[in-house]
Amino acid sequence: MAKTATPAENAQLKDIIGHAKEYGFVYPSSEIYDGLQAVYDYGAYGVELKNNLKRLWWETMTRVHENIVGIDASIFMHPTTWKASGHVDSFNDPMIDNKDSKKRYRADVLVEEHAAKLEKEGKAEEAKQLTAALARLLEAEDLAGVRDLIVNTGISCPISGTTNWTDVRQFNLMFSTQVGSVAEDSSTIYLRPETAQGIFVNFLNVQKTARMKVPFGIAQIGKAFRNEIVARQFIFRMREFEQMEMQFFVRPGTELDWYKQWSETRMNWHLALGTPAEKLRKHDHEKLAHYANAAMDIEYEFPFGFKEVEGIHSRTDFDLKSHQEFSKKKQQYFDPEVNQNYIPYVIETSIGADRLFLLTLCNAYTEEKSEEKSRTYLKFHPAIAPVKAAILPLTKKDGLPEKAKEIVDLLKYDFNIIYEDAASIGKRYARQDLIGTPFCIAVDHQTLEDNTVTIRHRDTTEQERVAIADLHGRIAEATSFRRIFEKI
Ligand code: GAP
């Protein structure tokens, strides 16, 4: 059951949001116009971090696995795609409005949050009965029953405090727009709510042109759009976001073995990236979507509780079969090993790039307080840190800036490097800590004599003397994806 965040946990999220804005990671979209709810922009260090996460995911999929290739499909797709996938008819959330505050809520979330509150008050049995009743009503698609449950349980609006509720209605989450310049000729198309369908409709194109044999996978990173009504918790739930999805096509009957394998592989990926095991957990779906025969989430303990970061779904042959029916084009594969034509079954791994970004930021955000010193720093794995090293001449004279710039030139083609010569060295170290730079390289008078520099390590603040000639190798070793790949 969802855990309600304590005030301390909310304060931690507030600190992280403040840090992300102040140090160039994430800003509210179009902030000068007071922002747009659930839409965010990434700043100078945010975009580097996000690109590193996306590159790590991409290379994990397409390089580590020789039977996975990538594609980049369009955001707009033929509208029938979304009929076939079921999104037009059933990509809905049950919504309810409070007539006094005029605020709209997801009906199921209202009930779940009330149940979490009951549990915190020590009324675990009552909470259990409430969530069980909700599950039964949703299963039966009994929206009137969901409203009765809300009213009879006395769940009130957090804004108005009243129980003056409207009926519960289904609300489709897809954004639509028109193609065509003349209104009469135009037709409705959708902004894709998931990237997966771009993979399904290209299944045979990719299989034939990349000469893939089942089992094989297709990976994609791209934007997805959902008209989320309950848009909260910073970049956790956005209206425009990025997904990193991989569909793995397998022989029917083998899908549950592959599902198990992918569930483990993806959990190992998170662990290899340095996320502590106690902050991750698996959540098996009890209520399966109509197209799935197994599904689980990987959850991370955010400051607001354990929440889904990634989904692993055994989607059967639902999508390809449905596209075959709607398009009237065969979506079959001839398997020479068993001498048979079949529609492959699919295991999907699906993770939001923005949600992974939030996990990474929450995990890295470290406040250190002791009697001697207190500091805040971002403990990113060096392989994904936005800036790999800062080159800092001790003073602005005696040829130190020139020597430091020589070092920048030595490293800048392979690593994202910062040069900084303003302020005291201590302040410059502190600033790099705040954006999570793993190495600060100080250039001093000794450097001019013996071509050595001081490396200061972010996490320990320890310093060591290193030859300039060894810098490239040292940084390359620490920031290589290889060390992550080898652990998966
Ligand atoms: N193709 C399957 C699919 O889209 P999903 O559980 O709806 O499944 C997969 O989404 C992942 O996409 C989630 O685990 C989450 O990381 C991310 N995601 C979904 N909705 C999101 C939103 N509104 N904002 C940010 N990320 C989102």
Short mmCIF file of C-alpha atoms and ligand atoms in Angstrom, two decimals:
data_model
loop_
_atom_site.label_atom_id
_atom_site.label_comp_id
_atom_site.label_asym_id
_atom_site.label_seq_id
_atom_site.Cartn_x
_atom_site.Cartn_y
_atom_site.Cartn_z
CA MET A 1 0.00 0.00 0.00
CA ALA A 2 1.22 3.51 -0.77
CA LYS A 3 2.90 5.19 2.16
CA THR A 4 1.98 8.82 2.86
CA ALA A 5 5.04 11.06 3.03
CA THR A 6 5.98 12.41 6.43
CA PRO A 7 6.70 16.18 6.79
CA ALA A 8 10.45 15.39 6.96
CA GLU A 9 10.26 13.43 3.70
CA ASN A 10 8.34 16.25 2.03
CA ALA A 11 10.96 18.71 3.29
CA GLN A 12 13.65 16.53 1.69
CA LEU A 13 11.82 16.60 -1.65
CA LYS A 14 11.50 20.38 -1.33
CA ASP A 15 15.26 20.65 -0.77
CA ILE A 16 15.94 18.49 -3.82
CA ILE A 17 13.58 20.54 -6.01
CA GLY A 18 15.22 23.75 -4.77
CA HIS A 19 18.69 22.35 -5.42
CA ALA A 20 17.72 21.17 -8.91
CA LYS A 21 16.55 24.67 -9.81
CA GLU A 22 19.37 26.63 -8.18
CA TYR A 23 22.18 24.55 -9.64
CA GLY A 24 20.96 24.21 -13.23
CA PHE A 25 19.29 20.80 -13.30
CA VAL A 26 15.52 21.33 -13.67
CA TYR A 27 13.33 24.43 -14.06
CA PRO A 28 9.56 24.76 -14.33
CA SER A 29 8.62 25.15 -18.02
CA SER A 30 7.99 28.72 -19.25
CA GLU A 31 8.61 29.95 -15.73
CA ILE A 32 8.42 33.66 -16.64
CA TYR A 33 4.71 33.02 -17.31
CA ASP A 34 4.38 31.23 -13.95
CA GLY A 35 5.08 27.81 -15.43
CA LEU A 36 2.91 25.08 -16.89
CA GLN A 37 1.73 22.38 -14.54
CA ALA A 38 3.58 19.06 -14.83
CA VAL A 39 5.92 20.29 -17.57
CA TYR A 40 9.61 20.92 -16.87
CA ASP A 41 12.81 22.00 -18.63
CA TYR A 42 16.31 20.66 -18.05
CA GLY A 43 19.19 23.10 -17.45
CA ALA A 44 22.91 22.98 -18.25
CA TYR A 45 23.78 20.15 -15.84
CA GLY A 46 20.34 18.51 -16.01
CA VAL A 47 20.59 17.90 -19.73
CA GLU A 48 24.07 16.37 -19.35
CA LEU A 49 22.86 14.06 -16.59
CA LYS A 50 19.75 13.06 -18.52
CA ASN A 51 21.74 12.45 -21.71
CA ASN A 52 24.21 10.28 -19.77
CA LEU A 53 21.36 8.22 -18.29
CA LYS A 54 19.77 7.79 -21.70
CA ARG A 55 23.12 6.85 -23.29
CA LEU A 56 23.79 4.34 -20.51
CA TRP A 57 20.38 2.71 -21.02
CA TRP A 58 20.78 2.73 -24.81
CA GLU A 59 24.21 1.18 -24.75
CA THR A 60 23.17 -1.37 -22.14
CA MET A 61 20.43 -2.51 -24.47
CA THR A 62 22.04 -2.27 -27.89
CA ARG A 63 25.72 -3.00 -27.12
CA VAL A 64 25.66 -5.41 -24.22
CA HIS A 65 22.95 -7.49 -25.91
CA GLU A 66 23.91 -8.44 -29.44
CA ASN A 67 20.30 -9.40 -30.23
CA ILE A 68 18.81 -5.94 -29.52
CA VAL A 69 18.75 -3.08 -32.03
CA GLY A 70 17.29 0.40 -31.80
CA ILE A 71 14.80 2.53 -33.72
CA ASP A 72 13.51 6.09 -33.59
CA ALA A 73 9.83 6.20 -34.54
CA SER A 74 7.70 9.34 -34.90
CA ILE A 75 5.57 10.82 -32.16
CA PHE A 76 2.59 11.04 -34.53
CA MET A 77 1.26 7.71 -35.71
CA HIS A 78 -1.70 6.62 -37.82
CA PRO A 79 -4.77 7.06 -35.55
CA THR A 80 -5.80 3.42 -36.01
CA THR A 81 -2.65 2.48 -34.07
CA TRP A 82 -4.35 3.69 -30.90
CA LYS A 83 -7.60 1.87 -31.69
CA ALA A 84 -5.63 -1.35 -32.12
CA SER A 85 -3.58 -0.83 -28.96
CA GLY A 86 -6.72 -0.19 -26.90
CA HIS A 87 -5.72 3.33 -25.90
CA VAL A 88 -8.72 5.06 -27.55
CA ASP A 89 -11.19 2.89 -25.67
CA SER A 90 -9.51 2.20 -22.39
CA PHE A 91 -6.56 4.47 -21.59
CA ASN A 92 -8.62 6.15 -18.89
CA ASP A 93 -8.37 7.28 -15.31
CA PRO A 94 -11.48 7.43 -13.06
CA MET A 95 -11.84 11.11 -12.09
CA ILE A 96 -14.03 12.85 -9.53
CA ASP A 97 -14.56 16.59 -8.93
CA ASN A 98 -15.25 18.36 -5.68
CA LYS A 99 -18.14 20.77 -6.33
CA ASP A 100 -16.98 23.29 -3.72
CA SER A 101 -13.25 23.56 -4.48
CA LYS A 102 -13.77 22.75 -8.21
CA LYS A 103 -10.66 20.52 -7.92
CA ARG A 104 -10.42 17.27 -9.85
CA TYR A 105 -8.91 14.11 -8.37
CA ARG A 106 -8.21 10.57 -9.42
CA ALA A 107 -10.89 8.65 -7.56
CA ASP A 108 -8.67 5.60 -6.94
CA VAL A 109 -5.84 7.77 -5.59
CA LEU A 110 -8.22 9.52 -3.16
CA VAL A 111 -9.24 6.14 -1.75
CA GLU A 112 -5.67 4.78 -1.65
CA GLU A 113 -4.39 7.87 0.15
CA HIS A 114 -7.21 7.61 2.68
CA ALA A 115 -6.33 3.95 3.24
CA ALA A 116 -2.66 4.89 3.77
CA LYS A 117 -3.79 7.45 6.37
CA LEU A 118 -5.88 4.81 8.16
CA GLU A 119 -2.92 2.47 8.20
CA LYS A 120 -0.71 5.14 9.75
CA GLU A 121 -3.35 5.62 12.45
CA GLY A 122 -3.04 1.91 13.26
CA LYS A 123 -6.28 0.89 11.50
CA ALA A 124 -4.64 -1.63 9.21
CA GLU A 125 -7.67 -3.92 8.88
CA GLU A 126 -9.96 -1.02 7.92
CA ALA A 127 -7.36 0.14 5.38
CA LYS A 128 -7.12 -3.36 3.90
CA GLN A 129 -10.89 -3.65 3.53
CA LEU A 130 -11.07 -0.26 1.86
CA THR A 131 -8.43 -1.06 -0.78
CA ALA A 132 -9.99 -4.48 -1.37
CA ALA A 133 -13.39 -2.83 -1.94
CA LEU A 134 -11.81 -0.36 -4.36
CA ALA A 135 -10.11 -3.16 -6.31
CA ARG A 136 -13.44 -5.04 -6.61
CA LEU A 137 -15.29 -1.95 -7.86
CA LEU A 138 -12.59 -1.02 -10.40
CA GLU A 139 -12.45 -4.61 -11.64
CA ALA A 140 -16.22 -4.51 -12.19
CA GLU A 141 -15.91 -1.00 -13.75
CA ASP A 142 -18.54 0.13 -11.24
CA LEU A 143 -17.89 3.89 -11.19
CA ALA A 144 -21.06 4.69 -9.23
CA GLY A 145 -19.87 2.20 -6.64
CA VAL A 146 -16.49 3.98 -6.42
CA ARG A 147 -18.30 7.26 -5.76
CA ASP A 148 -20.45 5.62 -3.06
CA LEU A 149 -17.30 4.22 -1.46
CA ILE A 150 -15.75 7.71 -1.33
CA VAL A 151 -18.88 9.30 0.09
CA ASN A 152 -19.68 6.52 2.58
CA THR A 153 -16.08 6.43 3.85
CA GLY A 154 -16.31 10.17 4.44
CA ILE A 155 -13.33 11.03 2.22
CA SER A 156 -13.22 14.79 1.93
CA CYS A 157 -11.53 17.18 -0.50
CA PRO A 158 -8.13 18.28 0.86
CA ILE A 159 -8.85 21.85 -0.32
CA SER A 160 -12.50 22.51 0.61
CA GLY A 161 -12.76 19.85 3.31
CA THR A 162 -16.24 18.86 2.02
CA THR A 163 -17.64 15.59 0.66
CA ASN A 164 -19.67 17.33 -2.02
CA TRP A 165 -18.53 15.08 -4.91
CA THR A 166 -19.62 14.74 -8.54
CA ASP A 167 -20.06 11.36 -10.23
CA VAL A 168 -16.91 9.44 -11.12
CA ARG A 169 -16.15 9.64 -14.85
CA GLN A 170 -13.57 8.02 -17.07
CA PHE A 171 -11.13 10.52 -18.51
CA ASN A 172 -8.95 9.59 -21.51
CA LEU A 173 -5.31 10.53 -20.99
CA MET A 174 -4.34 10.99 -24.64
CA PHE A 175 -3.68 14.46 -26.07
CA SER A 176 -5.20 14.91 -29.50
CA THR A 177 -4.67 17.40 -32.30
CA GLN A 178 -5.66 17.82 -35.96
CA VAL A 179 -3.69 17.04 -39.12
CA GLY A 180 -4.60 18.94 -42.27
CA SER A 181 -4.85 22.66 -42.86
CA VAL A 182 -8.57 22.85 -43.63
CA ALA A 183 -10.93 22.04 -40.79
CA GLU A 184 -13.22 19.84 -42.96
CA ASP A 185 -10.32 17.77 -44.26
CA SER A 186 -8.55 17.40 -40.98
CA SER A 187 -8.55 14.29 -38.89
CA THR A 188 -7.77 13.68 -35.25
CA ILE A 189 -4.39 12.29 -34.40
CA TYR A 190 -2.80 11.69 -31.01
CA LEU A 191 0.46 12.52 -29.34
CA ARG A 192 1.73 9.04 -28.49
CA PRO A 193 1.05 8.08 -24.86
CA GLU A 194 3.78 5.38 -24.98
CA THR A 195 6.69 4.73 -27.34
CA ALA A 196 6.01 0.98 -27.46
CA GLN A 197 3.53 1.12 -30.35
CA GLY A 198 6.19 2.67 -32.62
CA ILE A 199 8.16 -0.52 -32.05
CA PHE A 200 5.22 -2.87 -32.64
CA VAL A 201 4.20 -1.32 -35.96
CA ASN A 202 7.84 -1.56 -37.14
CA PHE A 203 8.36 -5.12 -35.92
CA LEU A 204 8.61 -6.70 -39.38
CA ASN A 205 10.54 -3.78 -40.91
CA VAL A 206 13.23 -4.15 -38.28
CA GLN A 207 13.21 -7.94 -38.21
CA LYS A 208 13.75 -8.10 -41.98
CA THR A 209 16.13 -5.19 -42.51
CA ALA A 210 18.35 -5.87 -39.51
CA ARG A 211 18.07 -9.64 -40.19
CA MET A 212 17.02 -10.44 -36.63
CA LYS A 213 16.08 -13.89 -35.41
CA VAL A 214 13.65 -14.56 -32.55
CA PRO A 215 14.49 -14.04 -29.70
CA PHE A 216 15.43 -10.43 -30.37
CA GLY A 217 14.63 -6.98 -29.05
CA ILE A 218 13.93 -3.47 -30.34
CA ALA A 219 14.81 -0.52 -28.12
CA GLN A 220 13.63 3.06 -28.36
CA ILE A 221 13.97 6.32 -26.44
CA GLY A 222 11.45 9.06 -27.08
CA LYS A 223 8.86 11.51 -25.88
CA ALA A 224 5.44 10.39 -24.65
CA PHE A 225 2.50 12.55 -23.62
CA ARG A 226 -0.27 11.97 -21.10
CA ASN A 227 -2.88 14.40 -19.88
CA GLU A 228 -2.20 13.53 -16.24
CA ILE A 229 -4.79 15.12 -14.01
CA VAL A 230 -3.06 14.45 -10.76
CA ALA A 231 0.28 15.98 -11.71
CA ARG A 232 2.43 16.15 -8.59
CA GLN A 233 5.74 15.30 -7.06
CA PHE A 234 7.94 17.31 -9.38
CA ILE A 235 9.16 15.33 -12.43
CA PHE A 236 7.69 12.07 -11.11
CA ARG A 237 4.44 12.50 -13.05
CA MET A 238 4.67 14.77 -16.07
CA ARG A 239 2.44 15.55 -19.02
CA GLU A 240 5.37 15.47 -21.45
CA PHE A 241 8.07 12.96 -20.58
CA GLU A 242 10.54 10.54 -22.10
CA GLN A 243 10.33 6.78 -22.09
CA MET A 244 13.06 4.21 -22.66
CA GLU A 245 11.31 1.05 -23.81
CA MET A 246 12.48 -2.28 -25.14
CA GLN A 247 10.21 -4.92 -26.64
CA PHE A 248 11.73 -8.39 -26.67
CA PHE A 249 10.13 -10.80 -29.16
CA VAL A 250 10.14 -14.46 -28.15
CA ARG A 251 8.76 -17.83 -29.19
CA PRO A 252 5.26 -18.44 -27.68
CA GLY A 253 5.50 -20.59 -24.57
CA THR A 254 8.94 -19.28 -23.60
CA GLU A 255 7.71 -15.84 -22.49
CA LEU A 256 7.56 -16.47 -18.74
CA ASP A 257 11.20 -17.63 -18.67
CA TRP A 258 12.22 -14.47 -20.53
CA TYR A 259 10.03 -12.37 -18.23
CA LYS A 260 11.89 -13.76 -15.22
CA GLN A 261 15.24 -13.17 -16.89
CA TRP A 262 14.45 -9.56 -17.85
CA SER A 263 13.05 -8.79 -14.38
CA GLU A 264 16.39 -9.86 -12.87
CA THR A 265 18.52 -8.14 -15.52
CA ARG A 266 16.74 -4.82 -15.04
CA MET A 267 16.96 -4.98 -11.24
CA ASN A 268 20.71 -5.70 -11.56
CA TRP A 269 21.06 -2.67 -13.84
CA HIS A 270 19.72 -0.39 -11.10
CA LEU A 271 22.00 -1.99 -8.52
CA ALA A 272 25.03 -1.69 -10.84
CA LEU A 273 24.33 2.02 -11.14
CA GLY A 274 24.78 2.31 -7.39
CA THR A 275 21.17 2.42 -6.15
CA PRO A 276 21.19 0.76 -2.69
CA ALA A 277 19.33 -2.57 -2.59
CA GLU A 278 17.23 -1.46 0.40
CA LYS A 279 15.87 1.45 -1.64
CA LEU A 280 14.64 -0.85 -4.42
CA ARG A 281 11.88 -3.42 -4.36
CA LYS A 282 9.82 -5.52 -6.74
CA HIS A 283 6.09 -5.17 -6.89
CA ASP A 284 4.23 -7.96 -8.67
CA HIS A 285 0.94 -6.85 -10.23
CA GLU A 286 -2.03 -8.66 -8.75
CA LYS A 287 -4.51 -7.24 -11.24
CA LEU A 288 -3.09 -7.84 -14.70
CA ALA A 289 -3.97 -5.73 -17.74
CA HIS A 290 -6.07 -7.65 -20.26
CA TYR A 291 -3.05 -8.15 -22.56
CA ALA A 292 -0.55 -9.33 -19.92
CA ASN A 293 0.14 -12.74 -18.38
CA ALA A 294 2.70 -11.40 -15.89
CA ALA A 295 3.78 -7.91 -14.84
CA MET A 296 5.91 -6.27 -12.17
CA ASP A 297 7.26 -2.86 -11.26
CA ILE A 298 10.67 -1.94 -9.94
CA GLU A 299 9.97 0.57 -7.20
CA TYR A 300 12.36 3.05 -5.61
CA GLU A 301 11.92 4.66 -2.22
CA PHE A 302 11.51 8.33 -3.15
CA PRO A 303 11.14 10.90 -0.34
CA PHE A 304 7.37 10.42 -0.83
CA GLY A 305 7.49 6.62 -0.49
CA PHE A 306 8.12 3.55 -2.67
CA LYS A 307 6.91 4.29 -6.21
CA GLU A 308 7.23 2.73 -9.65
CA VAL A 309 10.31 3.58 -11.70
CA GLU A 310 10.19 0.81 -14.28
CA GLY A 311 7.66 -1.74 -15.50
CA ILE A 312 8.42 -5.21 -16.85
CA HIS A 313 5.45 -6.72 -18.65
CA SER A 314 4.80 -10.00 -20.39
CA ARG A 315 2.44 -8.60 -23.07
CA THR A 316 1.68 -11.91 -24.81
CA ASP A 317 0.95 -11.52 -28.55
CA PHE A 318 -1.78 -8.96 -27.85
CA ASP A 319 -0.25 -5.94 -29.62
CA LEU A 320 1.04 -7.66 -32.77
CA LYS A 321 -2.15 -9.69 -33.09
CA SER A 322 -4.28 -6.60 -32.74
CA HIS A 323 -2.21 -4.67 -35.31
CA GLN A 324 -2.57 -7.66 -37.65
CA GLU A 325 -6.36 -7.53 -37.26
CA PHE A 326 -6.69 -3.75 -37.70
CA SER A 327 -4.11 -3.35 -40.51
CA LYS A 328 -4.98 -6.65 -42.22
CA LYS A 329 -1.22 -7.17 -42.66
CA LYS A 330 0.31 -10.37 -41.34
CA GLN A 331 2.60 -9.82 -38.36
CA GLN A 332 4.08 -13.30 -38.39
CA TYR A 333 7.60 -14.56 -38.12
CA PHE A 334 8.90 -17.74 -39.72
CA ASP A 335 11.04 -19.58 -37.19
CA PRO A 336 13.43 -21.89 -39.09
CA GLU A 337 14.38 -23.76 -35.93
CA VAL A 338 10.87 -25.12 -35.41
CA ASN A 339 9.78 -24.71 -39.04
CA GLN A 340 6.71 -22.68 -38.02
CA ASN A 341 5.03 -19.33 -38.60
CA TYR A 342 3.83 -17.55 -35.48
CA ILE A 343 3.13 -14.16 -33.96
CA PRO A 344 5.89 -13.70 -31.36
CA TYR A 345 5.12 -13.05 -27.71
CA VAL A 346 6.61 -9.93 -26.17
CA ILE A 347 8.40 -9.02 -22.95
CA GLU A 348 8.53 -5.27 -22.42
CA THR A 349 10.88 -3.29 -20.20
CA SER A 350 9.72 0.31 -19.81
CA ILE A 351 11.34 3.06 -17.79
CA GLY A 352 10.78 6.81 -17.73
CA ALA A 353 13.99 8.79 -18.33
CA ASP A 354 12.66 11.61 -16.13
CA ARG A 355 11.71 9.23 -13.33
CA LEU A 356 15.16 7.64 -13.50
CA PHE A 357 16.59 11.17 -13.36
CA LEU A 358 14.59 11.89 -10.19
CA LEU A 359 15.72 8.60 -8.64
CA THR A 360 19.33 9.48 -9.49
CA LEU A 361 19.03 12.96 -8.02
CA CYS A 362 17.33 11.75 -4.81
CA ASN A 363 19.94 9.03 -4.42
CA ALA A 364 22.85 11.39 -5.01
CA TYR A 365 21.66 14.27 -2.83
CA THR A 366 23.83 14.16 0.30
CA GLU A 367 23.92 16.56 3.22
CA GLU A 368 26.96 16.06 5.43
CA LYS A 369 26.95 17.71 8.80
CA SER A 370 29.71 17.37 11.37
CA GLU A 371 31.27 19.68 13.92
CA GLU A 372 34.15 20.59 11.60
CA LYS A 373 32.30 21.00 8.35
CA SER A 374 28.94 20.83 6.68
CA ARG A 375 28.44 20.44 2.97
CA THR A 376 25.89 19.37 0.38
CA TYR A 377 27.01 17.34 -2.58
CA LEU A 378 25.62 15.11 -5.32
CA LYS A 379 27.12 11.64 -5.15
CA PHE A 380 26.56 10.64 -8.79
CA HIS A 381 28.23 7.55 -10.19
CA PRO A 382 31.17 9.12 -12.14
CA ALA A 383 29.92 7.49 -15.36
CA ILE A 384 26.73 9.58 -15.31
CA ALA A 385 27.96 12.74 -13.56
CA PRO A 386 27.17 15.79 -15.75
CA VAL A 387 30.72 17.16 -15.48
CA LYS A 388 33.57 14.70 -15.11
CA ALA A 389 36.33 17.05 -13.94
CA ALA A 390 36.88 20.72 -13.09
CA ILE A 391 40.28 22.22 -13.89
CA LEU A 392 41.12 24.87 -11.32
CA PRO A 393 44.28 27.02 -11.43
CA LEU A 394 45.20 28.04 -7.89
CA THR A 395 45.72 31.68 -8.91
CA LYS A 396 45.02 33.77 -11.98
CA LYS A 397 48.70 34.60 -12.51
CA ASP A 398 52.20 33.11 -12.92
CA GLY A 399 51.12 31.14 -15.99
CA LEU A 400 48.79 28.83 -14.01
CA PRO A 401 45.66 29.61 -16.12
CA GLU A 402 47.64 28.85 -19.31
CA LYS A 403 48.85 25.52 -17.88
CA ALA A 404 45.30 24.69 -16.73
CA LYS A 405 43.94 25.40 -20.21
CA GLU A 406 46.50 23.00 -21.68
CA ILE A 407 45.00 20.32 -19.42
CA VAL A 408 41.48 21.28 -20.54
CA ASP A 409 42.59 20.79 -24.16
CA LEU A 410 44.04 17.42 -23.27
CA LEU A 411 40.76 16.16 -21.83
CA LYS A 412 37.89 18.06 -23.43
CA TYR A 413 37.39 15.89 -26.52
CA ASP A 414 36.67 12.83 -24.39
CA PHE A 415 35.09 14.23 -21.23
CA ASN A 416 32.78 17.07 -20.21
CA ILE A 417 35.23 19.40 -18.46
CA ILE A 418 34.81 22.74 -16.68
CA TYR A 419 37.49 25.41 -16.31
CA GLU A 420 37.09 27.84 -13.44
CA ASP A 421 39.52 30.43 -12.06
CA ALA A 422 37.28 32.78 -10.06
CA ALA A 423 36.91 32.68 -6.22
CA SER A 424 38.92 30.79 -3.62
CA ILE A 425 39.80 27.16 -4.28
CA GLY A 426 37.56 26.10 -1.36
CA LYS A 427 34.55 27.86 -2.87
CA ARG A 428 35.28 26.33 -6.24
CA TYR A 429 35.43 22.84 -4.69
CA ALA A 430 32.10 23.49 -2.95
CA ARG A 431 30.48 24.60 -6.20
CA GLN A 432 31.63 21.43 -7.99
CA ASP A 433 30.28 19.32 -5.10
CA LEU A 434 26.88 20.93 -5.60
CA ILE A 435 26.71 19.77 -9.22
CA GLY A 436 28.32 16.40 -8.47
CA THR A 437 31.67 16.69 -10.29
CA PRO A 438 33.70 13.65 -9.17
CA PHE A 439 37.17 15.16 -9.71
CA CYS A 440 38.58 18.63 -9.08
CA ILE A 441 42.02 19.09 -10.57
CA ALA A 442 44.06 21.90 -8.99
CA VAL A 443 46.94 23.40 -10.94
CA ASP A 444 49.58 25.03 -8.72
CA HIS A 445 53.17 26.21 -8.86
CA GLN A 446 54.50 22.69 -8.46
CA THR A 447 52.63 21.78 -11.66
CA LEU A 448 54.89 24.17 -13.58
CA GLU A 449 57.94 22.40 -12.20
CA ASP A 450 57.05 18.70 -12.40
CA ASN A 451 53.85 18.39 -14.49
CA THR A 452 51.81 16.99 -11.62
CA VAL A 453 48.44 18.20 -10.31
CA THR A 454 46.28 17.61 -7.26
CA ILE A 455 43.12 15.55 -7.70
CA ARG A 456 40.48 16.15 -5.06
CA HIS A 457 37.88 13.37 -4.81
CA ARG A 458 34.30 14.56 -4.32
CA ASP A 459 33.02 11.87 -1.94
CA THR A 460 35.97 11.66 0.44
CA THR A 461 37.42 15.17 -0.19
CA GLU A 462 40.82 13.41 -0.13
CA GLN A 463 43.54 14.79 -2.33
CA GLU A 464 46.38 13.07 -4.16
CA ARG A 465 49.22 14.14 -6.43
CA VAL A 466 49.00 12.74 -9.96
CA ALA A 467 51.05 13.20 -13.15
CA ILE A 468 49.23 15.13 -15.89
CA ALA A 469 50.12 12.27 -18.22
CA ASP A 470 47.99 9.91 -16.08
CA LEU A 471 44.88 12.13 -15.90
CA HIS A 472 43.18 10.88 -19.06
CA GLY A 473 43.55 7.25 -18.04
CA ARG A 474 42.37 7.88 -14.48
CA ILE A 475 39.22 9.72 -15.56
CA ALA A 476 38.49 7.25 -18.35
CA GLU A 477 38.70 4.32 -15.94
CA ALA A 478 36.41 5.95 -13.35
CA THR A 479 33.78 7.18 -15.82
CA SER A 480 33.63 4.18 -18.14
CA PHE A 481 30.26 2.48 -18.62
CA ARG A 482 32.18 -0.77 -18.78
CA ARG A 483 32.35 -1.02 -15.00
CA ILE A 484 28.54 -0.84 -14.88
CA PHE A 485 28.03 -3.24 -17.79
CA GLU A 486 30.25 -5.84 -16.16
CA LYS A 487 28.06 -5.96 -13.06
CA ILE A 488 24.77 -6.56 -14.89
N1 GAP B 1 4.56 0.78 -22.60
C1 GAP B 1 4.22 0.54 -21.24
C2 GAP B 1 3.98 1.75 -20.46
O1 GAP B 1 3.94 2.85 -20.98
P1 GAP B 1 3.60 2.60 -18.02
O2 GAP B 1 3.70 1.87 -16.72
O3 GAP B 1 2.38 3.38 -18.29
O4 GAP B 1 3.84 1.50 -19.13
C3 GAP B 1 6.17 3.03 -18.13
O5 GAP B 1 4.87 3.55 -18.16
C4 GAP B 1 7.11 3.97 -17.40
O6 GAP B 1 7.02 5.29 -17.94
C5 GAP B 1 6.79 4.14 -15.90
O7 GAP B 1 7.37 3.12 -15.14
C6 GAP B 1 7.41 5.49 -15.62
O8 GAP B 1 8.80 5.35 -15.37
C7 GAP B 1 7.22 6.25 -16.93
N2 GAP B 1 6.04 7.14 -16.86
C8 GAP B 1 4.74 6.81 -17.07
N3 GAP B 1 3.94 7.88 -16.93
C9 GAP B 1 4.75 8.92 -16.63
C10 GAP B 1 4.53 10.31 -16.37
N4 GAP B 1 3.31 10.84 -16.43
N5 GAP B 1 5.60 11.09 -16.08
C11 GAP B 1 6.85 10.57 -16.05
N6 GAP B 1 7.11 9.27 -16.29
C12 GAP B 1 6.09 8.45 -16.58
#
